[in-house]
N, CA, C and O atoms as a GROMACS GRO file, in nm:
protein
  596
    1UNK      N    1  13.664  10.461  15.912
    1UNK     CA    2  13.729  10.549  15.818
    1UNK      C    3  13.757  10.470  15.690
    1UNK      O    4  13.801  10.355  15.696
    2UNK      N    5  13.731  10.532  15.574
    2UNK     CA    6  13.753  10.464  15.445
    2UNK      C    7  13.901  10.453  15.418
    2UNK      O    8  13.978  10.544  15.447
    3UNK      N    9  13.940  10.340  15.362
    3UNK     CA   10  14.081  10.320  15.331
    3UNK      C   11  14.108  10.358  15.187
    3UNK      O   12  14.016  10.363  15.106
    4UNK      N   13  14.231  10.386  15.155
    4UNK     CA   14  14.271  10.418  15.019
    4UNK      C   15  14.256  10.294  14.933
    4UNK      O   16  14.256  10.181  14.983
    5UNK      N   17  14.244  10.317  14.801
    5UNK     CA   18  14.230  10.204  14.709
    5UNK      C   19  14.360  10.125  14.707
    5UNK      O   20  14.466  10.180  14.678
    6UNK      N   21  14.351   9.998  14.735
    6UNK     CA   22  14.465   9.908  14.733
    6UNK      C   23  14.493   9.870  14.589
    6UNK      O   24  14.400   9.859  14.509
    7UNK      N   25  14.620   9.851  14.551
    7UNK     CA   26  14.655   9.818  14.413
    7UNK      C   27  14.594   9.686  14.368
    7UNK      O   28  14.586   9.660  14.248
    8UNK      N   29  14.551   9.602  14.462
    8UNK     CA   30  14.488   9.475  14.427
    8UNK      C   31  14.336   9.485  14.417
    8UNK      O   32  14.270   9.389  14.376
    9UNK      N   33  14.278   9.602  14.455
    9UNK     CA   34  14.134   9.619  14.449
    9UNK      C   35  14.087   9.623  14.304
    9UNK      O   36  14.157   9.671  14.215
   10UNK      N   37  13.969   9.570  14.283
   10UNK     CA   38  13.908   9.570  14.150
   10UNK      C   39  13.771   9.636  14.158
   10UNK      O   40  13.704   9.632  14.262
   11UNK      N   41  13.729   9.697  14.049
   11UNK     CA   42  13.599   9.758  14.038
   11UNK      C   43  13.535   9.709  13.910
   11UNK      O   44  13.602   9.697  13.807
   12UNK      N   45  13.407   9.680  13.915
   12UNK     CA   46  13.335   9.639  13.794
   12UNK      C   47  13.275   9.764  13.731
   12UNK      O   48  13.208   9.843  13.798
   13UNK      N   49  13.301   9.782  13.602
   13UNK     CA   50  13.249   9.896  13.528
   13UNK      C   51  13.159   9.846  13.415
   13UNK      O   52  13.175   9.734  13.366
   14UNK      N   53  13.066   9.929  13.375
   14UNK     CA   54  12.980   9.902  13.260
   14UNK      C   55  13.028   9.990  13.146
   14UNK      O   56  13.037  10.112  13.162
   15UNK      N   57  13.058   9.930  13.032
   15UNK     CA   58  13.107  10.007  12.918
   15UNK      C   59  12.993  10.040  12.823
   15UNK      O   60  12.897   9.963  12.809
   16UNK      N   61  13.004  10.155  12.759
   16UNK     CA   62  12.903  10.199  12.662
   16UNK      C   63  12.967  10.293  12.561
   16UNK      O   64  13.077  10.344  12.582
   17UNK      N   65  12.896  10.315  12.451
   17UNK     CA   66  12.948  10.397  12.342
   17UNK      C   67  12.865  10.524  12.325
   17UNK      O   68  12.744  10.526  12.345
   18UNK      N   69  12.936  10.629  12.286
   18UNK     CA   70  12.877  10.754  12.238
   18UNK      C   71  12.950  10.787  12.110
   18UNK      O   72  13.069  10.818  12.112
   19UNK      N   73  12.880  10.780  11.998
   19UNK     CA   74  12.939  10.796  11.866
   19UNK      C   75  13.058  10.701  11.854
   19UNK      O   76  13.041  10.580  11.864
   20UNK      N   77  13.179  10.753  11.834
   20UNK     CA   78  13.296  10.668  11.811
   20UNK      C   79  13.380  10.646  11.936
   20UNK      O   80  13.488  10.586  11.928
   21UNK      N   81  13.334  10.694  12.050
   21UNK     CA   82  13.412  10.683  12.173
   21UNK      C   83  13.350  10.582  12.268
   21UNK      O   84  13.228  10.565  12.271
   22UNK      N   85  13.435  10.516  12.345
   22UNK     CA   86  13.391  10.419  12.445
   22UNK      C   87  13.410  10.481  12.583
   22UNK      O   88  13.511  10.546  12.611
   23UNK      N   89  13.310  10.461  12.668
   23UNK     CA   90  13.308  10.515  12.803
   23UNK      C   91  13.276  10.403  12.901
   23UNK      O   92  13.236  10.293  12.862
   24UNK      N   93  13.294  10.433  13.029
   24UNK     CA   94  13.250  10.340  13.132
   24UNK      C   95  13.210  10.418  13.255
   24UNK      O   96  13.243  10.535  13.271
   25UNK      N   97  13.137  10.349  13.342
   25UNK     CA   98  13.093  10.403  13.469
   25UNK      C   99  13.088  10.285  13.566
   25UNK      O  100  13.078  10.170  13.523
   26UNK      N  101  13.095  10.312  13.694
   26UNK     CA  102  13.086  10.205  13.794
   26UNK      C  103  12.956  10.128  13.775
   26UNK      O  104  12.849  10.189  13.776
   27UNK      N  105  12.964   9.999  13.758
   27UNK     CA  106  12.845   9.917  13.737
   27UNK      C  107  12.752   9.921  13.859
   27UNK      O  108  12.630   9.913  13.844
   28UNK      N  109  12.808   9.933  13.978
   28UNK     CA  110  12.726   9.936  14.099
   28UNK      C  111  12.636  10.060  14.105
   28UNK      O  112  12.538  10.060  14.178
   29UNK      N  113  12.669  10.164  14.029
   29UNK     CA  114  12.589  10.285  14.029
   29UNK      C  115  12.468  10.274  13.936
   29UNK      O  116  12.378  10.358  13.943
   30UNK      N  117  12.466  10.172  13.848
   30UNK     CA  118  12.360  10.158  13.748
   30UNK      C  119  12.255  10.058  13.798
   30UNK      O  120  12.287   9.944  13.831
   31UNK      N  121  12.130  10.103  13.804
   31UNK     CA  122  12.021  10.016  13.848
   31UNK      C  123  11.969   9.931  13.733
   31UNK      O  124  11.937   9.814  13.753
   32UNK      N  125  11.961   9.988  13.612
   32UNK     CA  126  11.912   9.913  13.497
   32UNK      C  127  11.951   9.979  13.366
   32UNK      O  128  11.990  10.096  13.362
   33UNK      N  129  11.941   9.902  13.260
   33UNK     CA  130  11.966   9.950  13.124
   33UNK      C  131  11.840   9.920  13.044
   33UNK      O  132  11.795   9.805  13.039
   34UNK      N  133  11.785  10.023  12.982
   34UNK     CA  134  11.659  10.008  12.910
   34UNK      C  135  11.673  10.051  12.765
   34UNK      O  136  11.752  10.140  12.734
   35UNK      N  137  11.597   9.990  12.679
   35UNK     CA  138  11.587  10.036  12.542
   35UNK      C  139  11.492  10.155  12.535
   35UNK      O  140  11.397  10.162  12.613
   36UNK      N  141  11.517  10.246  12.444
   36UNK     CA  142  11.432  10.364  12.428
   36UNK      C  143  11.370  10.358  12.289
   36UNK      O  144  11.441  10.361  12.189
   37UNK      N  145  11.239  10.348  12.284
   37UNK     CA  146  11.173  10.336  12.155
   37UNK      C  147  11.139  10.471  12.093
   37UNK      O  148  11.134  10.483  11.971
   38UNK      N  149  11.117  10.574  12.176
   38UNK     CA  150  11.085  10.706  12.123
   38UNK      C  151  11.163  10.810  12.201
   38UNK      O  152  11.128  10.846  12.313
   39UNK      N  153  11.272  10.858  12.140
   39UNK     CA  154  11.357  10.957  12.207
   39UNK      C  155  11.335  11.097  12.151
   39UNK      O  156  11.417  11.186  12.176
   40UNK      N  157  11.227  11.120  12.077
   40UNK     CA  158  11.206  11.248  12.010
   40UNK      C  159  11.199  11.364  12.108
   40UNK      O  160  11.261  11.468  12.084
   41UNK      N  161  11.125  11.350  12.218
   41UNK     CA  162  11.115  11.461  12.314
   41UNK      C  163  11.249  11.489  12.381
   41UNK      O  164  11.280  11.604  12.411
   42UNK      N  165  11.328  11.385  12.404
   42UNK     CA  166  11.462  11.403  12.462
   42UNK      C  167  11.555  11.470  12.361
   42UNK      O  168  11.630  11.562  12.396
   43UNK      N  169  11.549  11.425  12.236
   43UNK     CA  170  11.638  11.475  12.131
   43UNK      C  171  11.612  11.622  12.097
   43UNK      O  172  11.701  11.690  12.046
   44UNK      N  173  11.491  11.670  12.125
   44UNK     CA  174  11.459  11.809  12.091
   44UNK      C  175  11.455  11.900  12.214
   44UNK      O  176  11.420  12.017  12.202
   45UNK      N  177  11.489  11.849  12.329
   45UNK     CA  178  11.491  11.931  12.451
   45UNK      C  179  11.594  12.042  12.438
   45UNK      O  180  11.699  12.022  12.377
   46UNK      N  181  11.564  12.158  12.495
   46UNK     CA  182  11.655  12.272  12.486
   46UNK      C  183  11.788  12.247  12.556
   46UNK      O  184  11.892  12.293  12.509
   47UNK      N  185  11.786  12.175  12.667
   47UNK     CA  186  11.906  12.153  12.748
   47UNK      C  187  11.938  12.004  12.755
   47UNK      O  188  11.866  11.929  12.822
   48UNK      N  189  12.045  11.958  12.688
   48UNK     CA  190  12.076  11.814  12.693
   48UNK      C  191  12.113  11.765  12.833
   48UNK      O  192  12.103  11.646  12.860
   49UNK      N  193  12.156  11.855  12.922
   49UNK     CA  194  12.191  11.816  13.059
   49UNK      C  195  12.066  11.793  13.143
   49UNK      O  196  12.072  11.729  13.248
   50UNK      N  197  11.952  11.845  13.097
   50UNK     CA  198  11.824  11.822  13.162
   50UNK      C  199  11.721  11.808  13.050
   50UNK      O  200  11.642  11.899  13.024
   51UNK      N  201  11.723  11.692  12.985
   51UNK     CA  202  11.644  11.669  12.864
   51UNK      C  203  11.505  11.615  12.894
   51UNK      O  204  11.444  11.548  12.811
   52UNK      N  205  11.456  11.643  13.013
   52UNK     CA  206  11.323  11.597  13.050
   52UNK      C  207  11.329  11.477  13.140
   52UNK      O  208  11.433  11.443  13.196
   53UNK      N  209  11.214  11.412  13.154
   53UNK     CA  210  11.209  11.293  13.239
   53UNK      C  211  11.116  11.190  13.176
   53UNK      O  212  11.030  11.222  13.095
   54UNK      N  213  11.138  11.066  13.216
   54UNK     CA  214  11.055  10.955  13.173
   54UNK      C  215  11.015  10.878  13.299
   54UNK      O  216  11.078  10.892  13.404
   55UNK      N  217  10.911  10.798  13.287
   55UNK     CA  218  10.869  10.715  13.399
   55UNK      C  219  10.903  10.570  13.368
   55UNK      O  220  10.866  10.517  13.263
   56UNK      N  221  10.974  10.507  13.460
   56UNK     CA  222  11.015  10.368  13.444
   56UNK      C  223  10.970  10.293  13.568
   56UNK      O  224  11.012  10.324  13.679
   57UNK      N  225  10.884  10.194  13.549
   57UNK     CA  226  10.832  10.112  13.659
   57UNK      C  227  10.779  10.198  13.773
   57UNK      O  228  10.802  10.169  13.890
   58UNK      N  229  10.708  10.304  13.736
   58UNK     CA  230  10.649  10.393  13.836
   58UNK      C  231  10.744  10.494  13.896
   58UNK      O  232  10.703  10.575  13.979
   59UNK      N  233  10.870  10.493  13.856
   59UNK     CA  234  10.970  10.585  13.909
   59UNK      C  235  11.006  10.689  13.803
   59UNK      O  236  11.023  10.656  13.686
   60UNK      N  237  11.019  10.814  13.845
   60UNK     CA  238  11.062  10.920  13.753
   60UNK      C  239  11.213  10.912  13.732
   60UNK      O  240  11.288  10.888  13.827
   61UNK      N  241  11.256  10.934  13.608
   61UNK     CA  242  11.399  10.933  13.573
   61UNK      C  243  11.429  11.062  13.499
   61UNK      O  244  11.374  11.086  13.391
   62UNK      N  245  11.516  11.145  13.556
   62UNK     CA  246  11.561  11.268  13.491
   62UNK      C  247  11.670  11.231  13.391
   62UNK      O  248  11.768  11.167  13.428
   63UNK      N  249  11.653  11.270  13.265
   63UNK     CA  250  11.741  11.224  13.157
   63UNK      C  251  11.845  11.328  13.118
   63UNK      O  252  11.815  11.446  13.100
   64UNK      N  253  11.969  11.280  13.105
   64UNK     CA  254  12.078  11.358  13.047
   64UNK      C  255  12.106  11.295  12.910
   64UNK      O  256  12.136  11.176  12.901
   65UNK      N  257  12.096  11.375  12.804
   65UNK     CA  258  12.121  11.328  12.668
   65UNK      C  259  12.271  11.338  12.642
   65UNK      O  260  12.318  11.438  12.586
   66UNK      N  261  12.347  11.236  12.682
   66UNK     CA  262  12.493  11.242  12.670
   66UNK      C  263  12.544  11.264  12.529
   66UNK      O  264  12.639  11.341  12.512
   67UNK      N  265  12.488  11.202  12.424
   67UNK     CA  266  12.541  11.230  12.291
   67UNK      C  267  12.538  11.380  12.257
   67UNK      O  268  12.633  11.431  12.198
   68UNK      N  269  12.430  11.448  12.293
   68UNK     CA  270  12.424  11.593  12.265
   68UNK      C  271  12.506  11.673  12.365
   68UNK      O  272  12.569  11.771  12.327
   69UNK      N  273  12.506  11.632  12.492
   69UNK     CA  274  12.581  11.707  12.594
   69UNK      C  275  12.731  11.704  12.567
   69UNK      O  276  12.801  11.801  12.596
   70UNK      N  277  12.781  11.593  12.512
   70UNK     CA  278  12.924  11.579  12.488
   70UNK      C  279  12.966  11.618  12.348
   70UNK      O  280  13.082  11.598  12.311
   71UNK      N  281  12.875  11.674  12.268
   71UNK     CA  282  12.906  11.714  12.131
   71UNK      C  283  12.909  11.867  12.126
   71UNK      O  284  12.828  11.933  12.189
   72UNK      N  285  13.004  11.921  12.050
   72UNK     CA  286  13.012  12.065  12.032
   72UNK      C  287  12.880  12.116  11.974
   72UNK      O  288  12.819  12.048  11.891
   73UNK      N  289  12.837  12.234  12.017
   73UNK     CA  290  12.709  12.287  11.971
   73UNK      C  291  12.707  12.313  11.821
   73UNK      O  292  12.600  12.320  11.761
   74UNK      N  293  12.823  12.328  11.760
   74UNK     CA  294  12.829  12.354  11.617
   74UNK      C  295  12.815  12.226  11.534
   74UNK      O  296  12.799  12.234  11.412
   75UNK      N  297  12.820  12.110  11.599
   75UNK     CA  298  12.812  11.982  11.528
   75UNK      C  299  12.677  11.915  11.551
   75UNK      O  300  12.625  11.918  11.663
   76UNK      N  301  12.623  11.857  11.450
   76UNK     CA  302  12.497  11.784  11.463
   76UNK      C  303  12.527  11.642  11.506
   76UNK      O  304  12.614  11.576  11.449
   77UNK      N  305  12.455  11.596  11.605
   77UNK     CA  306  12.473  11.459  11.653
   77UNK      C  307  12.386  11.365  11.571
   77UNK      O  308  12.265  11.386  11.558
   78UNK      N  309  12.448  11.262  11.516
   78UNK     CA  310  12.372  11.160  11.443
   78UNK      C  311  12.307  11.069  11.545
   78UNK      O  312  12.377  11.005  11.625
   79UNK      N  313  12.175  11.061  11.544
   79UNK     CA  314  12.104  10.976  11.638
   79UNK      C  315  12.102  10.833  11.586
   79UNK      O  316  12.086  10.810  11.466
   80UNK      N  317  12.118  10.740  11.676
   80UNK     CA  318  12.107  10.600  11.635
   80UNK      C  319  11.961  10.556  11.650
   80UNK      O  320  11.882  10.623  11.717
   81UNK      N  321  11.927  10.446  11.588
   81UNK     CA  322  11.788  10.400  11.588
   81UNK      C  323  11.740  10.346  11.722
   81UNK      O  324  11.622  10.359  11.754
   82UNK      N  325  11.829  10.285  11.800
   82UNK     CA  326  11.788  10.219  11.924
   82UNK      C  327  11.878  10.261  12.040
   82UNK      O  328  11.959  10.182  12.086
   83UNK      N  329  11.864  10.387  12.088
   83UNK     CA  330  11.947  10.429  12.200
   83UNK      C  331  11.910  10.354  12.328
   83UNK      O  332  11.804  10.291  12.336
   84UNK      N  333  11.998  10.360  12.425
   84UNK     CA  334  11.976  10.296  12.555
   84UNK      C  335  11.972  10.403  12.663
   84UNK      O  336  12.028  10.511  12.648
   85UNK      N  337  11.906  10.370  12.772
   85UNK     CA  338  11.899  10.459  12.887
   85UNK      C  339  11.960  10.386  13.006
   85UNK      O  340  11.911  10.282  13.049
   86UNK      N  341  12.069  10.442  13.059
   86UNK     CA  342  12.128  10.391  13.183
   86UNK      C  343  12.054  10.459  13.297
   86UNK      O  344  12.059  10.581  13.310
   87UNK      N  345  11.987  10.382  13.380
   87UNK     CA  346  11.916  10.436  13.495
   87UNK      C  347  12.001  10.411  13.618
   87UNK      O  348  12.038  10.298  13.648
   88UNK      N  349  12.032  10.518  13.689
   88UNK     CA  350  12.121  10.510  13.804
   88UNK      C  351  12.044  10.491  13.934
   88UNK      O  352  11.926  10.525  13.943
   89UNK      N  353  12.112  10.436  14.033
   89UNK     CA  354  12.052  10.414  14.164
   89UNK      C  355  12.033  10.546  14.238
   89UNK      O  356  11.943  10.556  14.322
   90UNK      N  357  12.115  10.647  14.208
   90UNK     CA  358  12.108  10.776  14.277
   90UNK      C  359  11.982  10.852  14.238
   90UNK      O  360  11.933  10.840  14.126
   91UNK      N  361  11.929  10.929  14.333
   91UNK     CA  362  11.814  11.014  14.306
   91UNK      C  363  11.848  11.158  14.344
   91UNK      O  364  11.940  11.184  14.421
   92UNK      N  365  11.770  11.252  14.287
   92UNK     CA  366  11.791  11.392  14.320
   92UNK      C  367  11.700  11.432  14.436
   92UNK      O  368  11.637  11.346  14.498
   93UNK      N  369  11.694  11.562  14.466
   93UNK     CA  370  11.615  11.610  14.580
   93UNK      C  371  11.466  11.581  14.564
   93UNK      O  372  11.394  11.573  14.663
   94UNK      N  373  11.419  11.566  14.438
   94UNK     CA  374  11.278  11.536  14.412
   94UNK      C  375  11.252  11.386  14.404
   94UNK      O  376  11.142  11.346  14.364
   95UNK      N  377  11.348  11.304  14.441
   95UNK     CA  378  11.339  11.158  14.436
   95UNK      C  379  11.331  11.102  14.294
   95UNK      O  380  11.286  10.989  14.275
   96UNK      N  381  11.374  11.179  14.197
   96UNK     CA  382  11.381  11.129  14.059
   96UNK      C  383  11.518  11.065  14.040
   96UNK      O  384  11.619  11.119  14.084
   97UNK      N  385  11.519  10.950  13.975
   97UNK     CA  386  11.646  10.884  13.943
   97UNK      C  387  11.713  10.960  13.829
   97UNK      O  388  11.647  11.033  13.755
   98UNK      N  389  11.842  10.941  13.814
   98UNK     CA  390  11.914  10.997  13.702
   98UNK      C  391  11.924  10.893  13.593
   98UNK      O  392  11.935  10.774  13.621
   99UNK      N  393  11.919  10.937  13.469
   99UNK     CA  394  11.935  10.847  13.356
   99UNK      C  395  12.018  10.913  13.247
   99UNK      O  396  12.005  11.033  13.223
  100UNK      N  397  12.103  10.835  13.183
  100UNK     CA  398  12.184  10.886  13.072
  100UNK      C  399  12.141  10.817  12.945
  100UNK      O  400  12.139  10.694  12.938
  101UNK      N  401  12.108  10.894  12.843
  101UNK     CA  402  12.084  10.839  12.711
  101UNK      C  403  12.220  10.815  12.646
  101UNK      O  404  12.302  10.906  12.639
  102UNK      N  405  12.244  10.694  12.599
  102UNK     CA  406  12.371  10.657  12.536
  102UNK      C  407  12.340  10.582  12.407
  102UNK      O  408  12.225  10.543  12.383
  103UNK      N  409  12.441  10.562  12.324
  103UNK     CA  410  12.420  10.495  12.196
  103UNK      C  411  12.408  10.344  12.211
  103UNK      O  412  12.308  10.285  12.169
  104UNK      N  413  12.506  10.283  12.270
  104UNK     CA  414  12.511  10.137  12.278
  104UNK      C  415  12.573  10.096  12.411
  104UNK      O  416  12.669  10.159  12.456
  105UNK      N  417  12.520   9.994  12.474
  105UNK     CA  418  12.575   9.944  12.600
  105UNK      C  419  12.643   9.812  12.572
  105UNK      O  420  12.586   9.725  12.506
  106UNK      N  421  12.763   9.796  12.625
  106UNK     CA  422  12.839   9.673  12.604
  106UNK      C  423  12.819   9.583  12.726
  106UNK      O  424  12.706   9.549  12.761
  107UNK      N  425  12.926   9.546  12.789
  107UNK     CA  426  12.921   9.452  12.901
  107UNK      C  427  12.996   9.510  13.019
  107UNK      O  428  13.060   9.614  13.010
  108UNK      N  429  12.986   9.439  13.131
  108UNK     CA  430  13.064   9.479  13.247
  108UNK      C  431  13.204   9.420  13.235
  108UNK      O  432  13.224   9.313  13.178
  109UNK      N  433  13.299   9.491  13.290
  109UNK     CA  434  13.438   9.448  13.292
  109UNK      C  435  13.494   9.478  13.431
  109UNK      O  436  13.451   9.574  13.495
  110UNK      N  437  13.587   9.399  13.476
  110UNK     CA  438  13.654   9.423  13.603
  110UNK      C  439  13.787   9.491  13.574
  110UNK      O  440  13.866   9.444  13.493
  111UNK      N  441  13.810   9.604  13.641
  111UNK     CA  442  13.931   9.683  13.618
  111UNK      C  443  13.994   9.720  13.751
  111UNK      O  444  13.933   9.707  13.857
  112UNK      N  445  14.116   9.765  13.744
  112UNK     CA  446  14.186   9.816  13.862
  112UNK      C  447  14.187   9.969  13.854
  112UNK      O  448  14.243  10.025  13.760
  113UNK      N  449  14.126  10.035  13.951
  113UNK     CA  450  14.120  10.181  13.948
  113UNK      C  451  14.258  10.247  13.942
  113UNK      O  452  14.272  10.358  13.890
  114UNK      N  453  14.360  10.179  13.994
  114UNK     CA  454  14.494  10.240  13.991
  114UNK      C  455  14.554  10.240  13.851
  114UNK      O  456  14.662  10.294  13.830
  115UNK      N  457  14.485  10.178  13.752
  115UNK     CA  458  14.534  10.180  13.615
  115UNK      C  459  14.483  10.302  13.538
  115UNK      O  460  14.513  10.319  13.420
  116UNK      N  461  14.405  10.387  13.604
  116UNK     CA  462  14.355  10.508  13.540
  116UNK      C  463  14.469  10.603  13.506
  116UNK      O  464  14.559  10.624  13.587
  117UNK      N  465  14.464  10.658  13.386
  117UNK     CA  466  14.560  10.760  13.343
  117UNK      C  467  14.487  10.891  13.330
  117UNK      O  468  14.368  10.893  13.296
  118UNK      N  469  14.555  11.003  13.355
  118UNK     CA  470  14.488  11.133  13.337
  118UNK      C  471  14.444  11.149  13.192
  118UNK      O  472  14.511  11.102  13.100
  119UNK      N  473  14.333  11.217  13.174
  119UNK     CA  474  14.284  11.241  13.038
  119UNK      C  475  14.362  11.353  12.972
  119UNK      O  476  14.411  11.444  13.038
  120UNK      N  477  14.375  11.345  12.840
  120UNK     CA  478  14.450  11.445  12.766
  120UNK      C  479  14.361  11.543  12.691
  120UNK      O  480  14.412  11.631  12.622
  121UNK      N  481  14.231  11.529  12.705
  121UNK     CA  482  14.139  11.618  12.636
  121UNK      C  483  14.090  11.725  12.731
  121UNK      O  484  14.088  11.705  12.853
  122UNK      N  485  14.049  11.838  12.675
  122UNK     CA  486  14.003  11.947  12.760
  122UNK      C  487  13.853  11.946  12.782
  122UNK      O  488  13.804  12.008  12.877
  123UNK      N  489  13.776  11.878  12.695
  123UNK     CA  490  13.631  11.881  12.709
  123UNK      C  491  13.586  11.784  12.818
  123UNK      O  492  13.638  11.674  12.832
  124UNK      N  493  13.488  11.829  12.895
  124UNK     CA  494  13.427  11.751  13.002
  124UNK      C  495  13.526  11.699  13.106
  124UNK      O  496  13.503  11.594  13.167
  125UNK      N  497  13.637  11.772  13.127
  125UNK     CA  498  13.736  11.724  13.223
  125UNK      C  499  13.678  11.703  13.362
  125UNK      O  500  13.718  11.610  13.433
  126UNK      N  501  13.585  11.787  13.401
  126UNK     CA  502  13.527  11.773  13.534
  126UNK      C  503  13.446  11.644  13.546
  126UNK      O  504  13.426  11.594  13.657
  127UNK      N  505  13.401  11.590  13.434
  127UNK     CA  506  13.318  11.471  13.434
  127UNK      C  507  13.398  11.343  13.413
  127UNK      O  508  13.342  11.234  13.416
  128UNK      N  509  13.527  11.356  13.393
  128UNK     CA  510  13.610  11.241  13.358
  128UNK      C  511  13.702  11.206  13.474
  128UNK      O  512  13.775  11.291  13.525
  129UNK      N  513  13.697  11.077  13.515
  129UNK     CA  514  13.791  11.028  13.618
  129UNK      C  515  13.928  11.002  13.557
  129UNK      O  516  14.030  11.023  13.622
  130UNK      N  517  13.928  10.956  13.432
  130UNK     CA  518  14.054  10.924  13.364
  130UNK      C  519  14.030  10.828  13.249
  130UNK      O  520  13.916  10.799  13.214
  131UNK      N  521  14.139  10.780  13.193
  131UNK     CA  522  14.133  10.684  13.082
  131UNK      C  523  14.198  10.554  13.125
  131UNK      O  524  14.288  10.552  13.210
  132UNK      N  525  14.151  10.446  13.065
  132UNK     CA  526  14.216  10.318  13.086
  132UNK      C  527  14.194  10.233  12.962
  132UNK      O  528  14.112  10.266  12.877
  133UNK      N  529  14.267  10.126  12.955
  133UNK     CA  530  14.253  10.035  12.842
  133UNK      C  531  14.175   9.912  12.888
  133UNK      O  532  14.209   9.848  12.988
  134UNK      N  533  14.070   9.880  12.811
  134UNK     CA  534  13.991   9.760  12.839
  134UNK      C  535  13.982   9.682  12.710
  134UNK      O  536  13.931   9.732  12.609
  135UNK      N  537  14.030   9.559  12.712
  135UNK     CA  538  14.027   9.471  12.594
  135UNK      C  539  14.084   9.538  12.470
  135UNK      O  540  14.032   9.521  12.360
  136UNK      N  541  14.190   9.615  12.488
  136UNK     CA  542  14.258   9.680  12.376
  136UNK      C  543  14.196   9.811  12.332
  136UNK      O  544  14.247   9.875  12.241
  137UNK      N  545  14.086   9.854  12.395
  137UNK     CA  546  14.020   9.979  12.360
  137UNK      C  547  14.051  10.087  12.462
  137UNK      O  548  14.062  10.059  12.582
  138UNK      N  549  14.066  10.210  12.415
  138UNK     CA  550  14.082  10.325  12.503
  138UNK      C  551  13.944  10.361  12.555
  138UNK      O  552  13.853  10.387  12.476
  139UNK      N  553  13.927  10.364  12.689
  139UNK     CA  554  13.796  10.386  12.751
  139UNK      C  555  13.807  10.504  12.846
  139UNK      O  556  13.902  10.515  12.923
  140UNK      N  557  13.708  10.593  12.839
  140UNK     CA  558  13.701  10.710  12.926
  140UNK      C  559  13.607  10.677  13.042
  140UNK      O  560  13.490  10.644  13.019
  141UNK      N  561  13.657  10.687  13.164
  141UNK     CA  562  13.578  10.657  13.283
  141UNK      C  563  13.511  10.787  13.328
  141UNK      O  564  13.579  10.884  13.362
  142UNK      N  565  13.378  10.788  13.329
  142UNK     CA  566  13.303  10.906  13.368
  142UNK      C  567  13.270  10.904  13.517
  142UNK      O  568  13.247  10.798  13.575
  143UNK      N  569  13.268  11.021  13.576
  143UNK     CA  570  13.234  11.038  13.717
  143UNK      C  571  13.085  11.071  13.726
  143UNK      O  572  13.045  11.186  13.708
  144UNK      N  573  13.003  10.970  13.752
  144UNK     CA  574  12.858  10.990  13.748
  144UNK      C  575  12.809  11.093  13.848
  144UNK      O  576  12.715  11.167  13.819
  145UNK      N  577  12.869  11.100  13.962
  145UNK     CA  578  12.824  11.197  14.064
  145UNK      C  579  12.846  11.340  14.017
  145UNK      O  580  12.766  11.428  14.048
  146UNK      N  581  12.953  11.365  13.944
  146UNK     CA  582  12.981  11.497  13.891
  146UNK      C  583  12.878  11.534  13.783
  146UNK      O  584  12.830  11.648  13.780
  147UNK      N  585  12.845  11.440  13.697
  147UNK     CA  586  12.749  11.466  13.591
  147UNK      C  587  12.610  11.492  13.651
  147UNK      O  588  12.536  11.575  13.600
  148UNK      N  589  12.576  11.423  13.757
  148UNK     CA  590  12.446  11.443  13.820
  148UNK      C  591  12.436  11.577  13.892
  148UNK      O  592  12.326  11.626  13.918
  149UNK      N  593  12.551  11.634  13.924
  149UNK     CA  594  12.550  11.765  13.990
  149UNK      C  595  12.539  11.757  14.133
  149UNK      O  596  12.537  11.860  14.200
   0.00000   0.00000   0.00000
């Protein structure tokens, strides 16, 4: 039986940016971080939650365009020149890995899950585990399993 999170437990998270906001996800859930040289087909996909797929090392990766998915439809998302793709270890029913297009990837940090605070924003609440402070920055912890569906 799984035990509750102990106040002394630590989790390693990978931090990344989307526009002006900093996010994180469990580092153990991420298989790799890749540079994206041509994101045109992803950027023009009708559905940012299913923005197509790419092949990485012979494996299919279903892409979620997070900058567009997390932006109001009335606002235009400014694309950066060198986006990154977080490729997750999880796969869907078709054995395709999940991948998130993000702006910039930082480093891993060790945090205490019990330091999470409830989020105060209404957007993407189902996808957010909570907020915490890392190195003086406000960071939103995303629930990757919820985003993957």
